[in-house]
Coordinates of C-alpha atoms in Angstrom, one line a residue:
Chain A
X1 CA -84.1 15.5 26.0
X2 CA -84.1 19.3 25.2
X3 CA -82.6 20.4 22.0
X4 CA -79.3 22.0 23.5
X5 CA -78.7 18.7 25.3
X6 CA -78.8 17.0 21.9
X7 CA -76.4 19.4 20.2
X8 CA -73.8 19.3 23.1
X9 CA -74.2 15.6 23.1
X10 CA -73.5 15.3 19.4
X11 CA -70.6 17.7 19.5
X12 CA -69.1 15.7 22.5
X13 CA -69.2 12.4 20.4
X14 CA -68.0 13.9 17.6
X15 CA -64.9 15.2 19.5
X16 CA -64.6 11.8 20.9
X17 CA -64.8 9.8 17.6
X18 CA -62.1 12.2 15.9
X19 CA -59.8 12.4 18.6
X20 CA -56.3 10.7 17.9
X21 CA -55.8 7.7 20.0
X22 CA -53.8 9.3 22.3
X23 CA -54.2 6.4 25.0
X24 CA -51.8 4.1 23.3
X25 CA -48.7 3.2 25.4
X26 CA -45.3 4.4 24.4
X27 CA -42.8 1.9 24.3
X28 CA -40.1 3.9 23.3
X29 CA -36.7 3.3 25.3
X30 CA -34.4 0.7 26.5
X31 CA -35.6 -2.4 27.8
X32 CA -33.6 -5.1 29.9
X33 CA -34.8 -8.8 30.6
X34 CA -35.7 -10.2 33.9
X35 CA -35.0 -13.8 34.2
X36 CA -37.6 -15.1 37.0
X37 CA -39.5 -17.1 34.2
X38 CA -38.2 -20.6 33.2
X39 CA -34.7 -19.1 34.6
X40 CA -32.7 -22.7 34.1
X41 CA -33.6 -22.7 30.3
X42 CA -33.1 -19.2 29.7
X43 CA -29.3 -18.5 31.3
X44 CA -27.4 -21.7 31.9
X45 CA -29.5 -23.3 29.0
X46 CA -31.9 -26.3 28.5
X47 CA -30.5 -29.7 29.1
X48 CA -30.4 -32.4 26.4
X49 CA -33.5 -34.4 26.4
X50 CA -35.6 -32.1 28.3
X51 CA -39.2 -31.0 26.3
X52 CA -41.3 -31.0 29.3
X53 CA -44.1 -28.5 29.0
X54 CA -43.7 -28.3 25.5
X55 CA -46.9 -29.2 23.1
X56 CA -44.4 -30.7 20.6
X57 CA -45.0 -33.8 18.0
X58 CA -43.5 -36.9 17.4
X59 CA -41.5 -35.7 14.9
X60 CA -40.0 -32.6 16.7
X61 CA -39.2 -35.0 19.4
X62 CA -37.3 -37.3 17.0
X63 CA -35.7 -34.3 15.4
X64 CA -34.4 -33.3 18.6
X65 CA -33.2 -36.8 19.6
X66 CA -31.1 -37.2 16.6
X67 CA -29.7 -33.5 17.3
X68 CA -26.0 -33.4 17.9
X69 CA -24.9 -30.2 19.6
X70 CA -21.5 -30.6 17.5
X71 CA -23.9 -29.3 14.9
X72 CA -23.1 -25.9 15.9
X73 CA -19.7 -26.3 15.1
X74 CA -20.4 -26.6 11.5
X75 CA -19.3 -23.3 10.2
X76 CA -22.7 -22.4 8.6
X77 CA -24.4 -23.1 12.0
X78 CA -22.0 -21.0 14.0
X79 CA -23.8 -17.7 13.8
X80 CA -27.2 -19.1 13.6
X81 CA -29.4 -16.6 15.1
X82 CA -32.2 -17.4 17.5
X83 CA -35.5 -16.7 15.8
X84 CA -38.1 -13.9 16.8
X85 CA -39.9 -16.4 19.0
X86 CA -37.0 -17.3 20.9
X87 CA -34.6 -14.5 21.1
X88 CA -36.3 -12.4 23.5
X89 CA -35.6 -15.6 26.2
X90 CA -31.8 -14.8 26.4
X91 CA -29.7 -12.2 27.6
X92 CA -30.1 -9.3 25.8
X93 CA -31.0 -5.6 25.7
X94 CA -33.8 -4.2 23.2
X95 CA -33.9 -0.6 22.1
X96 CA -37.5 0.5 21.0
X97 CA -38.4 3.4 19.1
X98 CA -41.3 4.6 16.7
X99 CA -40.9 5.9 13.2
X100 CA -43.2 8.4 12.1
X101 CA -44.5 10.1 8.7
X102 CA -43.0 13.3 9.3
X103 CA -45.9 15.3 7.4
X104 CA -48.8 13.7 9.5
X105 CA -46.8 12.4 12.5
X106 CA -48.6 9.0 12.3
X107 CA -46.7 6.1 13.4
X108 CA -45.4 4.3 10.3
X109 CA -43.4 1.6 12.2
X110 CA -42.2 0.5 15.7
X111 CA -38.6 -0.6 15.4
X112 CA -36.6 -3.0 17.7
X113 CA -32.8 -3.3 17.9
X114 CA -32.0 -6.3 19.7
X115 CA -28.4 -6.5 20.8
X116 CA -28.3 -10.5 20.8
X117 CA -27.0 -11.0 17.0
X118 CA -27.7 -7.5 16.0
X119 CA -31.3 -8.0 15.0
X120 CA -33.6 -5.4 13.8
X121 CA -37.2 -5.9 13.7
X122 CA -39.9 -3.6 12.2
X123 CA -43.2 -3.9 13.0
X124 CA -45.4 -2.1 10.4
X125 CA -48.0 -0.1 11.8
X126 CA -49.4 1.4 8.5
X127 CA -51.9 -1.6 7.6
X128 CA -49.7 -3.1 4.9
X129 CA -50.5 -6.7 4.2
X130 CA -47.7 -9.6 4.8
X131 CA -45.6 -10.5 1.7
X132 CA -46.1 -13.3 -0.6
X133 CA -45.2 -16.8 1.0
X134 CA -42.8 -16.9 -2.1
X135 CA -40.5 -14.0 -0.6
X136 CA -37.5 -14.6 1.5
X137 CA -37.8 -15.4 5.4
X138 CA -35.4 -13.9 7.8
X139 CA -34.5 -14.7 11.4
X140 CA -37.2 -11.9 12.8
X141 CA -39.9 -12.4 10.0
X142 CA -42.3 -9.7 8.8
X143 CA -44.3 -8.1 11.7
X144 CA -47.4 -5.9 11.6
X145 CA -48.9 -4.4 14.5
X146 CA -51.8 -2.6 15.9
X147 CA -53.3 -1.2 19.3
X148 CA -55.6 -3.1 21.3
X149 CA -55.9 -0.1 24.1
X150 CA -52.6 0.3 25.6
X151 CA -51.5 -3.2 24.5
X152 CA -49.5 -3.6 21.2
X153 CA -50.4 -6.9 19.1
X154 CA -48.2 -8.0 16.6
X155 CA -48.6 -10.6 14.0
X156 CA -45.2 -12.1 12.4
X157 CA -44.8 -14.6 9.4
X158 CA -42.0 -15.5 7.3
X159 CA -39.6 -16.6 9.7
X160 CA -37.0 -18.9 9.2
X161 CA -36.5 -22.6 10.7
X162 CA -34.8 -22.2 14.1
X163 CA -35.4 -23.4 18.0
X164 CA -38.4 -24.0 20.1
X165 CA -35.7 -24.8 22.9
X166 CA -32.0 -24.9 21.9
X167 CA -31.8 -28.3 23.0
X168 CA -32.5 -29.5 19.3
X169 CA -36.3 -28.8 19.3
X170 CA -37.1 -27.3 16.0
X171 CA -39.4 -24.8 14.9
X172 CA -40.4 -24.9 11.2
X173 CA -40.7 -21.9 8.9
X174 CA -44.3 -22.3 8.5
X175 CA -44.7 -20.6 11.8
X176 CA -46.9 -18.0 12.8
X177 CA -46.2 -15.6 16.1
X178 CA -48.6 -13.3 17.9
X179 CA -47.1 -11.1 20.4
X180 CA -48.5 -8.9 23.0
X181 CA -46.4 -6.1 24.3
X182 CA -48.1 -4.4 27.7
X183 CA -46.5 -1.8 29.4
X184 CA -46.9 -1.1 33.1
X185 CA -45.2 1.9 34.5
X186 CA -41.5 0.9 34.0
X187 CA -42.3 -2.6 33.6
X188 CA -43.1 -4.2 29.8
X189 CA -44.4 -7.9 29.5
X190 CA -44.1 -9.7 26.5
X191 CA -46.3 -12.5 25.5
X192 CA -45.8 -14.7 22.3
X193 CA -48.3 -17.2 21.3
X194 CA -46.5 -19.6 18.5
X195 CA -48.4 -21.9 16.2
X196 CA -46.5 -24.2 14.3
X197 CA -48.5 -26.7 12.3
X198 CA -45.2 -28.9 11.4
X199 CA -43.9 -29.3 15.2
X200 CA -46.5 -28.5 17.6
X201 CA -49.9 -29.8 18.3
X202 CA -51.2 -26.7 20.2
X203 CA -50.0 -23.1 20.2
X204 CA -47.2 -22.6 22.6
X205 CA -47.7 -19.5 25.0
X206 CA -44.6 -17.9 27.0
X207 CA -44.0 -14.7 28.6
X208 CA -41.1 -12.6 29.7
X209 CA -41.0 -9.1 31.5
X210 CA -38.2 -6.2 31.0
X211 CA -37.5 -3.3 33.2
X212 CA -36.8 -0.1 31.5
X213 CA -33.4 1.4 31.6
X214 CA -32.9 4.8 32.7
X215 CA -29.4 5.2 31.3
X216 CA -27.9 4.6 27.9
X217 CA -26.0 1.3 27.7
X218 CA -21.9 1.2 26.6
X219 CA -21.6 0.8 22.9
X220 CA -20.1 -2.7 23.1
X221 CA -23.2 -4.0 24.9
X222 CA -25.2 -3.6 21.7
X223 CA -22.9 -5.5 19.5
X224 CA -22.7 -9.2 18.7
X225 CA -19.9 -10.0 16.4
X226 CA -20.2 -13.6 14.8
X227 CA -17.1 -14.8 12.3
X228 CA -17.6 -18.4 11.6
X229 CA -14.1 -20.7 11.7
X230 CA -13.4 -24.1 11.0
X231 CA -13.4 -25.6 14.6
X232 CA -12.6 -29.2 13.7
X233 CA -9.8 -29.6 11.7
X234 CA -10.2 -33.3 11.0
X235 CA -13.8 -33.4 9.9
X236 CA -14.7 -34.8 6.7
X237 CA -16.7 -32.5 4.3
X238 CA -20.3 -32.1 4.9
X239 CA -20.7 -34.5 2.3
X240 CA -19.8 -37.2 4.6
X241 CA -20.6 -35.6 7.8
X242 CA -23.4 -33.5 9.3
X243 CA -23.1 -34.3 13.0
X244 CA -26.3 -36.3 14.1
X245 CA -26.9 -39.5 15.9
X246 CA -28.7 -42.5 14.5
X247 CA -32.4 -42.9 15.9
X248 CA -32.5 -44.3 19.2
X249 CA -28.6 -44.1 19.8
X250 CA -28.4 -40.8 21.4
X251 CA -26.4 -41.4 24.7
X252 CA -26.8 -38.0 26.4
X253 CA -30.9 -38.4 26.6
X254 CA -30.8 -40.3 29.7
X255 CA -28.4 -38.1 31.8
X256 CA -31.2 -35.7 32.4
X257 CA -33.9 -38.1 33.5
X258 CA -31.1 -39.7 36.0
X259 CA -29.9 -36.1 37.4
X260 CA -33.2 -34.8 38.2
X261 CA -35.0 -37.8 39.0
X262 CA -38.0 -37.2 36.6
X263 CA -39.8 -39.9 34.8
X264 CA -39.0 -40.0 31.1
X265 CA -42.7 -39.5 29.7
X266 CA -42.5 -36.2 31.5
X267 CA -39.0 -35.2 29.7
X268 CA -40.5 -36.4 26.3
X269 CA -43.1 -33.4 26.4
X270 CA -46.2 -32.9 24.4
X271 CA -49.1 -31.0 25.1
X272 CA -50.3 -33.3 28.2
X273 CA -47.2 -32.2 29.9
X274 CA -48.2 -28.5 29.9
X275 CA -51.3 -29.1 32.3
X276 CA -51.8 -29.0 35.7
X277 CA -53.8 -32.5 35.5
X278 CA -50.3 -34.3 34.3
X279 CA -48.6 -33.2 37.5
X280 CA -51.7 -35.0 39.5
X281 CA -51.4 -38.1 36.9
X282 CA -47.8 -38.4 37.9
X283 CA -48.5 -38.1 41.9
X284 CA -51.3 -40.9 41.2
X285 CA -48.7 -43.2 40.1
X286 CA -46.3 -42.9 42.9
Chain B
X1 CA -29.5 -50.8 -12.4
X2 CA -32.5 -53.0 -11.5
X3 CA -35.8 -53.0 -13.6
X4 CA -37.5 -52.0 -10.3
X5 CA -35.5 -49.1 -9.7
X6 CA -35.8 -47.7 -13.3
X7 CA -39.5 -48.3 -12.8
X8 CA -39.5 -46.2 -9.6
X9 CA -38.2 -43.2 -11.6
X10 CA -40.3 -43.7 -14.5
X11 CA -43.4 -43.5 -12.4
X12 CA -42.5 -40.4 -11.1
X13 CA -41.6 -39.0 -14.3
X14 CA -44.8 -40.1 -15.7
X15 CA -46.7 -38.4 -13.0
X16 CA -44.8 -35.1 -13.7
X17 CA -45.5 -35.5 -17.4
X18 CA -49.3 -36.0 -16.6
X19 CA -49.2 -32.8 -14.8
X20 CA -48.9 -31.3 -18.5
X21 CA -52.5 -32.5 -18.8
X22 CA -53.8 -30.4 -16.0
X23 CA -56.0 -27.1 -16.7
X24 CA -53.7 -24.0 -16.5
X25 CA -56.3 -21.5 -17.4
X26 CA -56.8 -20.3 -14.0
X27 CA -53.3 -20.2 -13.1
X28 CA -51.9 -16.7 -12.5
X29 CA -48.0 -15.5 -12.5
X30 CA -47.0 -14.0 -9.5
X31 CA -43.6 -12.0 -10.1
X32 CA -41.5 -11.7 -7.2
X33 CA -38.4 -9.0 -7.5
X34 CA -35.2 -10.5 -6.3
X35 CA -33.0 -7.9 -7.3
X36 CA -33.5 -4.7 -9.4
X37 CA -32.6 -6.5 -12.4
X38 CA -33.6 -9.9 -11.7
X39 CA -37.1 -11.4 -10.9
X40 CA -38.8 -14.8 -10.3
X41 CA -42.0 -15.9 -11.8
X42 CA -44.4 -18.2 -10.0
X43 CA -47.0 -20.0 -11.7
X44 CA -47.3 -23.5 -12.6
X45 CA -44.1 -25.9 -12.7
X46 CA -40.7 -24.7 -12.1
X47 CA -39.9 -21.2 -10.9
X48 CA -38.6 -18.8 -13.8
X49 CA -35.8 -16.4 -13.4
X50 CA -35.7 -13.5 -15.6
X51 CA -32.5 -11.3 -15.8
X52 CA -33.0 -8.1 -17.5
X53 CA -30.7 -5.5 -18.9
X54 CA -29.5 -3.4 -21.6
X55 CA -28.5 -6.6 -24.0
X56 CA -32.1 -8.0 -23.5
X57 CA -33.4 -10.6 -21.6
X58 CA -32.2 -14.1 -20.0
X59 CA -34.8 -16.6 -18.9
X60 CA -33.9 -19.5 -16.7
X61 CA -36.5 -22.3 -17.4
X62 CA -39.9 -21.9 -18.7
X63 CA -42.6 -23.8 -16.8
X64 CA -45.2 -26.3 -18.7
X65 CA -45.9 -25.2 -22.4
X66 CA -49.6 -23.8 -21.6
X67 CA -48.0 -21.3 -19.4
X68 CA -46.1 -19.7 -22.4
X69 CA -48.1 -16.8 -23.0
X70 CA -48.6 -15.8 -19.6
X71 CA -44.7 -15.9 -18.8
X72 CA -44.4 -14.0 -21.9
X73 CA -46.5 -11.7 -20.8
X74 CA -44.9 -11.2 -17.3
X75 CA -41.5 -10.8 -19.0
X76 CA -43.0 -8.1 -21.3
X77 CA -43.9 -6.2 -18.3
X78 CA -40.1 -6.2 -17.2
X79 CA -38.7 -5.7 -20.2
X80 CA -39.1 -4.6 -24.0
X81 CA -36.1 -5.7 -24.9
X82 CA -35.8 -9.0 -26.7
X83 CA -35.1 -12.3 -25.2
X84 CA -31.5 -13.5 -26.4
X85 CA -31.4 -16.5 -24.3
X86 CA -33.5 -19.4 -22.6
X87 CA -31.4 -21.5 -20.1
X88 CA -32.6 -24.8 -19.1
X89 CA -31.5 -26.1 -15.6
X90 CA -32.4 -29.6 -16.7
X91 CA -34.7 -31.5 -19.0
X92 CA -38.1 -32.0 -17.2
X93 CA -41.1 -30.8 -18.9
X94 CA -41.9 -28.4 -16.2
X95 CA -39.0 -26.7 -16.7
X96 CA -38.5 -26.8 -20.4
X97 CA -41.9 -26.9 -21.6
X98 CA -42.1 -23.2 -22.8
X99 CA -38.8 -23.2 -24.7
X100 CA -40.3 -23.4 -28.2
X101 CA -42.7 -20.6 -27.6
X102 CA -40.5 -18.3 -25.4
X103 CA -37.3 -18.9 -27.6
X104 CA -39.4 -18.1 -30.7
X105 CA -40.6 -15.0 -28.9
X106 CA -36.9 -14.0 -28.8
X107 CA -34.0 -13.4 -30.9
X108 CA -30.3 -14.0 -31.4
X109 CA -27.5 -11.6 -32.5
X110 CA -26.7 -12.9 -35.9
X111 CA -24.7 -11.5 -38.6
X112 CA -21.9 -12.1 -41.2
X113 CA -21.7 -15.7 -42.9
X114 CA -24.3 -17.1 -40.4
X115 CA -26.9 -14.6 -41.3
X116 CA -26.2 -15.0 -45.1
X117 CA -26.5 -18.6 -44.7
X118 CA -29.6 -19.1 -42.6
X119 CA -31.1 -15.7 -42.3
X120 CA -33.7 -15.2 -40.1
X121 CA -34.3 -18.8 -39.1
X122 CA -31.4 -18.1 -36.7
X123 CA -32.0 -14.2 -36.0
X124 CA -35.5 -14.8 -34.9
X125 CA -35.3 -17.1 -32.1
X126 CA -33.6 -17.0 -28.7
X127 CA -30.5 -19.5 -28.0
X128 CA -31.7 -22.3 -25.7
X129 CA -28.5 -22.9 -23.4
X130 CA -28.2 -26.1 -21.7
X131 CA -25.9 -29.0 -20.7
X132 CA -25.3 -31.6 -23.4
X133 CA -27.0 -34.1 -21.2
X134 CA -30.1 -32.2 -22.0
X135 CA -30.0 -32.2 -25.7
X136 CA -29.2 -36.0 -25.5
X137 CA -32.4 -36.8 -23.2
X138 CA -34.7 -34.5 -25.3
X139 CA -33.4 -35.4 -28.5
X140 CA -32.9 -39.2 -28.3
X141 CA -35.4 -41.5 -29.7
X142 CA -37.6 -43.3 -27.7
X143 CA -36.7 -40.8 -24.7
X144 CA -39.0 -40.8 -21.4
X145 CA -38.9 -37.1 -21.8
X146 CA -40.0 -36.3 -25.4
X147 CA -40.0 -32.8 -26.8
X148 CA -40.3 -31.2 -30.1
X149 CA -37.3 -30.1 -32.0
X150 CA -38.1 -26.3 -31.3
X151 CA -37.6 -27.0 -27.6
X152 CA -34.1 -28.5 -27.9
X153 CA -31.2 -26.6 -26.5
X154 CA -29.2 -24.9 -29.3
X155 CA -26.1 -24.3 -27.3
X156 CA -24.8 -26.8 -25.0
X157 CA -21.4 -27.4 -23.1
X158 CA -20.0 -30.7 -22.3
X159 CA -17.6 -29.8 -19.4
X160 CA -18.2 -28.4 -15.7
X161 CA -18.6 -25.0 -16.4
X162 CA -19.9 -22.3 -19.0
X163 CA -19.5 -18.6 -18.6
X164 CA -20.7 -15.8 -20.5
X165 CA -21.1 -12.0 -19.9
X166 CA -24.9 -10.9 -20.8
X167 CA -26.2 -7.3 -19.6
X168 CA -22.5 -6.5 -18.0
X169 CA -22.8 -9.5 -15.7
X170 CA -20.9 -12.5 -15.3
X171 CA -23.4 -15.4 -15.8
X172 CA -21.9 -18.7 -14.9
X173 CA -23.3 -22.4 -15.3
X174 CA -22.0 -25.2 -13.3
X175 CA -22.8 -28.7 -14.1
X176 CA -23.8 -31.0 -11.2
X177 CA -23.4 -34.6 -12.6
X178 CA -25.8 -37.5 -11.4
X179 CA -28.1 -35.2 -9.0
X180 CA -31.8 -34.6 -9.9
X181 CA -30.7 -35.7 -13.4
X182 CA -27.5 -36.1 -15.1
X183 CA -28.0 -32.8 -16.9
X184 CA -28.4 -30.2 -13.9
X185 CA -26.8 -26.7 -13.8
X186 CA -26.7 -23.9 -11.3
X187 CA -26.9 -20.6 -13.0
X188 CA -25.0 -17.7 -10.9
X189 CA -25.4 -14.2 -11.7
X190 CA -22.2 -13.3 -10.4
X191 CA -22.7 -9.2 -10.1
X192 CA -26.1 -9.5 -8.7
X193 CA -25.2 -12.2 -6.2
X194 CA -28.4 -14.7 -7.2
X195 CA -28.3 -18.2 -7.8
X196 CA -30.9 -20.3 -9.7
X197 CA -30.7 -23.5 -8.7
X198 CA -33.2 -25.7 -10.7
X199 CA -34.6 -28.8 -8.8
X200 CA -31.2 -29.9 -6.8
X201 CA -32.7 -27.5 -4.3
X202 CA -36.6 -26.9 -3.8
X203 CA -38.1 -25.7 -0.5
X204 CA -41.4 -27.9 -1.1
X205 CA -40.6 -31.6 -0.9
X206 CA -37.8 -33.8 -0.6
X207 CA -35.3 -34.1 -3.3
X208 CA -37.0 -35.6 -6.5
X209 CA -34.4 -38.4 -7.6
X210 CA -34.9 -39.0 -11.3
X211 CA -33.2 -42.3 -11.2
X212 CA -34.1 -43.1 -15.0
X213 CA -33.0 -39.4 -15.7
X214 CA -29.4 -40.2 -14.2
X215 CA -30.0 -38.8 -10.7
X216 CA -28.4 -40.0 -7.4
X217 CA -28.7 -38.6 -3.9
X218 CA -25.1 -38.3 -3.6
X219 CA -25.3 -36.3 -6.6
X220 CA -27.8 -33.8 -4.6
X221 CA -25.8 -33.8 -1.6
X222 CA -22.8 -32.8 -3.8
X223 CA -25.1 -29.9 -5.6
X224 CA -26.4 -28.7 -2.4
X225 CA -22.9 -28.3 -0.9
X226 CA -21.7 -26.5 -4.0
X227 CA -24.8 -24.0 -3.6
X228 CA -23.4 -23.7 -0.2
X229 CA -19.8 -23.0 -1.3
X230 CA -20.9 -20.2 -3.9
X231 CA -23.4 -18.5 -1.4
X232 CA -22.1 -16.1 0.9
X233 CA -24.5 -14.9 3.6
X234 CA -24.4 -11.3 5.2
X235 CA -24.1 -10.8 8.7
X236 CA -25.0 -13.7 11.1
X237 CA -26.0 -16.0 8.1
X238 CA -28.4 -13.8 6.6
X239 CA -29.1 -12.2 3.3
X240 CA -25.9 -12.0 1.2
X241 CA -26.5 -14.3 -1.9
X242 CA -29.9 -15.0 -2.8
X243 CA -31.2 -18.3 -4.3
X244 CA -33.8 -19.1 -6.6
X245 CA -34.6 -22.8 -6.1
X246 CA -36.4 -24.9 -8.7
X247 CA -39.8 -24.8 -6.8
X248 CA -40.7 -22.7 -3.9
X249 CA -39.9 -19.6 -2.2
X250 CA -36.6 -17.4 -2.5
X251 CA -34.1 -18.0 0.1
X252 CA -30.6 -17.5 1.3
X253 CA -27.9 -19.7 2.3
X254 CA -29.5 -20.6 5.4
X255 CA -32.5 -22.6 4.0
X256 CA -29.9 -24.7 1.7
X257 CA -27.8 -25.6 4.8
X258 CA -30.8 -27.0 6.8
X259 CA -31.9 -28.7 3.4
X260 CA -28.3 -30.1 3.0
X261 CA -28.5 -31.2 6.6
X262 CA -31.6 -32.9 6.3
X263 CA -30.7 -35.0 2.9
X264 CA -27.1 -35.8 4.1
X265 CA -28.8 -37.2 7.6
X266 CA -31.8 -39.3 5.8
X267 CA -29.0 -40.6 3.4
X268 CA -26.7 -41.6 6.5
X269 CA -29.5 -43.0 8.4
X270 CA -30.6 -45.3 5.3
X271 CA -27.0 -46.3 4.8
X272 CA -26.3 -47.3 8.3
X273 CA -29.4 -49.5 8.1
X274 CA -28.4 -51.1 5.0
X275 CA -24.8 -51.6 6.7
X276 CA -26.7 -53.5 9.4
X277 CA -28.5 -55.6 6.9
X278 CA -31.9 -54.4 7.1
X279 CA -34.4 -54.9 3.8
X280 CA -36.1 -52.1 2.0
X281 CA -39.3 -53.1 3.7
X282 CA -37.5 -52.9 7.3
X283 CA -36.2 -49.7 6.3
X284 CA -39.3 -48.0 5.5
X285 CA -40.8 -49.5 8.4
X286 CA -38.2 -47.8 10.7
X287 CA -39.2 -44.3 9.3
X288 CA -35.8 -42.8 8.6
X289 CA -37.6 -39.6 7.5
X290 CA -40.0 -39.3 10.6
X291 CA -38.8 -36.0 11.6
X292 CA -39.0 -34.2 8.2
X293 CA -42.3 -35.6 7.2
X294 CA -44.6 -33.1 8.4
X295 CA -42.4 -30.3 6.4
X296 CA -41.3 -32.0 3.1
X297 CA -43.5 -35.6 3.1
X298 CA -46.1 -36.6 1.0
X299 CA -48.7 -39.7 1.0
X300 CA -49.8 -38.8 -2.7
X301 CA -48.8 -37.2 -5.7
X302 CA -45.9 -37.8 -7.9
X303 CA -43.1 -37.9 -5.4
X304 CA -44.4 -39.6 -2.4
X305 CA -42.0 -39.9 1.1
X306 CA -42.1 -43.7 0.2
X307 CA -40.7 -42.9 -3.3
X308 CA -38.3 -40.9 -1.9
X309 CA -37.0 -43.5 0.7
X310 CA -37.0 -46.6 -1.6
X311 CA -35.0 -44.4 -4.3
X312 CA -32.3 -43.3 -1.6
X313 CA -32.1 -47.4 -0.6
X314 CA -31.7 -48.3 -4.5
X315 CA -29.3 -45.6 -4.8
X316 CA -27.2 -46.8 -2.0
X317 CA -27.3 -50.6 -2.9
X318 CA -27.2 -50.3 -6.6
X319 CA -23.8 -51.4 -7.9
X320 CA -22.0 -48.6 -9.9

């Protein structure tokens, strides 16, 4: 190679290396979910006793079988928020914007405002570490992000205890979530990988799609007002009564099995029920 | 109270006391800011609450004795004002171990006849505040939780509540009878909206019920409900009152609600099993805590899941 070509190559190389990462996608805007995936669970809501396709532990199953929906009438539970691994599954709008350092215009954080429960997420992009385990947990947790090409990858810790599925299946406060936000035109795909060493035996992967709204939404669409009240006037104090079923005596667990004609071993869930081989196993029994 | 019942509590307490023998050299103190004027110190043993202001420093609990110098260094990094008060949430060695050393590093405002009578002996120590039952437990000859006289409380109260104003803030102490022990108090910093709970609430294990020290599962549940009654969350059950547990991380009301639910549900399950005539071995075999064990249970250590279930069973079957 002649000398001028070497110089030109070096200059071109330096320009490429030093150029800012303009290739990143811009997720800013108002996004609205589409419910073609897992629709029965996401809008009507899951049925009691249906844990199919979830890699839950025996402890998680027992927790859910004992769970009484009447727990949600207890005042402290009435405004219980869907934690960040679950909140994107429901009816909601999400506004995304970037916060930049005014001096350098570098992205410090990507913010999300989620209309359900009026939740704000901050995804720190400035390389800061996650805080000490001794600091408070929140519904949305503490998030840090990085770009992998056009894909925003987010790691979240410090999430409060909440749902894996809102029919009583718990998710523990030791959960870590990895997310991918992928924009393709006016569609954004959101993939979550949830690892819960307490209640899951394997990572749980879910996805949902959003479409960009080209119009601002009415103000009320962004609000979620929740004021707890006493709903059961003659209930004893919580010292005497936290609604729950005695193990093995929840009378409603068999309803789903009867209505949908599914075998109990499928509805009980567990890692095996996530995989195609489980369908073949059931077919082989017919 | 049966001998087996008492022995169970003493075995657990012996385990706690044995922890004093561990090597603390490598333990570092982590300082967690809770409010601008309130911090939580994490090291070995209990959480320590440090309240700072113009009047001086108030410390809630003092970890194990060998941690005292590290605790003092962490306090000094937060304030150069004198330590005026040490408050104990109860009498266990992981909460009162540093009393003597830390109180000695502080000072009481003393004057008039008091100063004339006992001089520097009164002025050169911080007051140690606790419920009267803590003093009884620490000072009674032959007690299961011996402590040197310098670690004993110097200011005690008998009733349900003691209030004081310190650093311009109402500090309220609420006695919770027969809970973790018989001398538990909650310490509420009213303006700052921070509650130090001692071991009636922890985020790390099932509640340790010190039977020999006067504890009972129903008192634990009552204490948890009192915490929930005091705490006021912000919007959608988050933030608002911040809670410093006896062990574990800073929380808000929500974690206490889930913890209260858990203890109540387990208590109710075991009560139902007792009502149906199940023996303690049958109850243990039925695993009434199975859904919570992966989060709060333990197969070894000073407070195992089995010990928790046995204690609740014996609490509920003991004759009052």
